[in-house]
Amino acid sequence: MKKLARLFVVIAIGSACFLGCSKSEDFDYERALEEQRIKDSLELERKKKIIAEQAGALKAFADQHMEGATLHDSTGIWLQILEPGDNNSYTYQVSARGGILAPRISVKYKGTLLDGTVFDESKDDKPVEMSLASVIEAWQLAFLPKTFRFNGDNHTTGGLTPNGFKKGAKFRIVTPSPWAYDTATREKIPANSPLYFEIEVVDIK
């Protein structure tokens, strides 16, 4: 995820440069880069603070509802693996620009608040198909392998597990709010809400 974050920074700075240079030849690229670095640093510290504040509640939830769950220290996400799935069912690829190509995933799932309130779920035991690029960051961290090889090169993603989750996998996660909807409010989801998910991967392609 660090590599993706760096890519977003480059895109943001590039866009600013394009807009600025259209008005003036005096755009200060180095200053813009430093301002973005400061913003990123402040945002990281903000997320760390929230994760630390929510850690106790997430641990208590995992202890009660996710037997044998493990903590991913750098994100504060708790993970319980029920079925590892078929690691050979999908291979991640990288685009010519260096970004990870997001697969389409077919999943059965349920999402709740820590108090058990269901805010979303697949219906009638039927899977829902979506792009991995369209889901919250906690899901991306769960699905992506920690590292993978493509065209002879190693790519690091920051995923929760060595292989990620593929076809046939069943797992549960409880995540701090920064990797979910953070400060945004959604229907049935208050701002700054940690979230719990039960996920079954029917297919990935």
CSV table of C-alpha atoms in Angstrom, one decimal, residues 13-144:
chain,number,residue,atom,x,y,z
A,13,ILE,CA,1.5,16.8,-7.3
A,14,GLY,CA,1.5,16.3,-11.1
A,15,SER,CA,-2.1,17.6,-11.3
A,16,ALA,CA,-1.2,20.6,-9.2
A,17,CYS,CA,1.8,21.3,-11.4
A,18,PHE,CA,-0.3,21.1,-14.6
A,19,LEU,CA,-2.9,23.5,-13.2
A,20,GLY,CA,-0.3,25.9,-11.8
A,21,CYS,CA,2.0,25.9,-14.8
A,22,SER,CA,-1.0,26.7,-17.1
A,23,LYS,CA,-1.1,30.1,-15.2
A,24,SER,CA,2.5,30.7,-14.4
A,25,GLU,CA,6.0,29.4,-15.2
A,26,ASP,CA,6.9,29.9,-11.5
A,27,PHE,CA,5.3,26.8,-10.0
A,28,ASP,CA,7.4,25.6,-7.1
A,29,TYR,CA,7.4,21.8,-7.5
A,30,GLU,CA,9.7,21.3,-4.5
A,31,ARG,CA,7.5,23.4,-2.3
A,32,ALA,CA,4.4,21.5,-3.4
A,33,LEU,CA,6.1,18.2,-2.8
A,34,GLU,CA,7.1,19.3,0.7
A,35,GLU,CA,3.6,20.5,1.5
A,36,GLN,CA,2.2,17.1,0.4
A,37,ARG,CA,4.8,15.3,2.6
A,38,ILE,CA,3.7,17.4,5.6
A,39,LYS,CA,0.0,16.7,4.9
A,40,ASP,CA,0.8,12.9,4.6
A,41,SER,CA,2.7,13.0,7.8
A,42,LEU,CA,-0.1,14.7,9.7
A,43,GLU,CA,-2.7,12.3,8.2
A,44,LEU,CA,-0.6,9.3,9.3
A,45,GLU,CA,-0.3,10.6,12.8
A,46,ARG,CA,-4.1,11.3,12.9
A,47,LYS,CA,-4.8,7.7,11.9
A,48,LYS,CA,-2.3,6.3,14.4
A,49,LYS,CA,-4.0,8.2,17.2
A,50,ILE,CA,-7.4,6.9,16.3
A,51,ILE,CA,-6.2,3.3,15.9
A,52,ALA,CA,-4.6,3.5,19.3
A,53,GLU,CA,-7.8,4.9,20.8
A,54,GLN,CA,-9.9,2.1,19.3
A,55,ALA,CA,-7.4,-0.7,20.0
A,56,GLY,CA,-9.0,-1.8,23.4
A,57,ALA,CA,-12.5,-2.1,21.9
A,58,LEU,CA,-11.3,-4.1,19.0
A,59,LYS,CA,-9.3,-6.5,21.1
A,60,ALA,CA,-12.3,-7.0,23.4
A,61,PHE,CA,-14.5,-7.7,20.4
A,62,ALA,CA,-11.9,-10.1,18.8
A,63,ASP,CA,-11.5,-12.0,22.1
A,64,GLN,CA,-15.3,-12.5,22.4
A,65,HIS,CA,-16.3,-13.1,18.8
A,66,MET,CA,-13.1,-14.2,16.8
A,67,GLU,CA,-11.5,-17.2,18.5
A,68,GLY,CA,-7.8,-17.5,17.6
A,69,ALA,CA,-7.8,-14.2,15.7
A,70,THR,CA,-4.4,-12.5,15.2
A,71,LEU,CA,-3.6,-8.8,15.3
A,72,HIS,CA,-1.9,-7.1,12.3
A,73,ASP,CA,0.2,-4.6,14.3
A,74,SER,CA,0.8,-1.9,11.8
A,75,THR,CA,-2.9,-1.5,10.9
A,76,GLY,CA,-4.7,-2.5,14.1
A,77,ILE,CA,-6.9,-5.0,12.1
A,78,TRP,CA,-7.8,-8.3,13.7
A,79,LEU,CA,-8.1,-11.3,11.4
A,80,GLN,CA,-9.6,-14.8,11.9
A,81,ILE,CA,-9.0,-17.3,9.1
A,82,LEU,CA,-11.7,-20.0,8.7
A,83,GLU,CA,-10.6,-21.3,5.3
A,84,PRO,CA,-7.4,-20.2,3.5
A,85,GLY,CA,-8.8,-20.8,0.0
A,86,ASP,CA,-7.0,-21.8,-3.2
A,87,ASN,CA,-3.8,-19.8,-3.6
A,88,ASN,CA,-3.5,-20.9,-7.2
A,89,SER,CA,-6.9,-19.5,-8.2
A,90,TYR,CA,-5.6,-16.0,-9.0
A,91,THR,CA,-2.3,-14.2,-9.8
A,92,TYR,CA,-2.0,-10.5,-9.3
A,93,GLN,CA,-0.6,-8.4,-12.1
A,94,VAL,CA,0.9,-5.0,-12.5
A,95,SER,CA,0.0,-2.5,-15.2
A,96,ALA,CA,2.6,-0.8,-17.5
A,97,ARG,CA,2.4,2.3,-15.2
A,98,GLY,CA,3.3,0.2,-12.1
A,99,GLY,CA,-0.1,0.0,-10.4
A,100,ILE,CA,-1.7,-3.2,-9.2
A,101,LEU,CA,-4.5,-4.4,-11.5
A,102,ALA,CA,-7.6,-4.8,-9.3
A,103,PRO,CA,-9.4,-8.1,-9.7
A,104,ARG,CA,-13.1,-8.5,-9.6
A,105,ILE,CA,-14.2,-10.4,-6.5
A,106,SER,CA,-17.4,-12.4,-6.0
A,107,VAL,CA,-18.2,-12.6,-2.3
A,108,LYS,CA,-20.8,-13.5,0.3
A,109,TYR,CA,-20.5,-11.1,3.3
A,110,LYS,CA,-22.0,-9.5,6.3
A,111,GLY,CA,-20.9,-6.2,7.9
A,112,THR,CA,-21.8,-5.0,11.4
A,113,LEU,CA,-21.0,-2.4,13.9
A,114,LEU,CA,-19.3,-3.6,17.1
A,115,ASP,CA,-22.7,-3.6,18.8
A,116,GLY,CA,-24.0,-6.1,16.3
A,117,THR,CA,-26.0,-3.8,14.1
A,118,VAL,CA,-26.0,-5.1,10.5
A,119,PHE,CA,-25.3,-2.3,8.0
A,120,ASP,CA,-24.8,-4.4,4.9
A,121,GLU,CA,-24.9,-8.0,3.7
A,122,SER,CA,-25.3,-10.2,0.6
A,123,LYS,CA,-28.8,-11.4,0.2
A,124,ASP,CA,-30.4,-14.8,-0.2
A,125,ASP,CA,-27.1,-16.6,0.0
A,126,LYS,CA,-26.1,-15.1,-3.4
A,127,PRO,CA,-22.7,-13.6,-4.0
A,128,VAL,CA,-22.1,-10.0,-4.9
A,129,GLU,CA,-19.5,-9.1,-7.5
A,130,MET,CA,-17.4,-6.0,-7.3
A,131,SER,CA,-14.0,-4.6,-8.1
A,132,LEU,CA,-11.4,-4.7,-5.4
A,133,ALA,CA,-10.6,-1.1,-6.3
A,134,SER,CA,-14.1,-0.1,-5.1
A,135,VAL,CA,-14.0,-1.5,-1.6
A,136,ILE,CA,-12.7,0.0,1.7
A,137,GLU,CA,-9.0,-0.2,2.5
A,138,ALA,CA,-9.5,-2.9,5.1
A,139,TRP,CA,-10.9,-5.2,2.5
A,140,GLN,CA,-8.0,-4.4,0.1
A,141,LEU,CA,-5.5,-5.1,2.8
A,142,ALA,CA,-7.2,-8.5,3.5
A,143,PHE,CA,-7.4,-9.6,-0.1
A,144,LEU,CA,-3.9,-8.4,-1.3
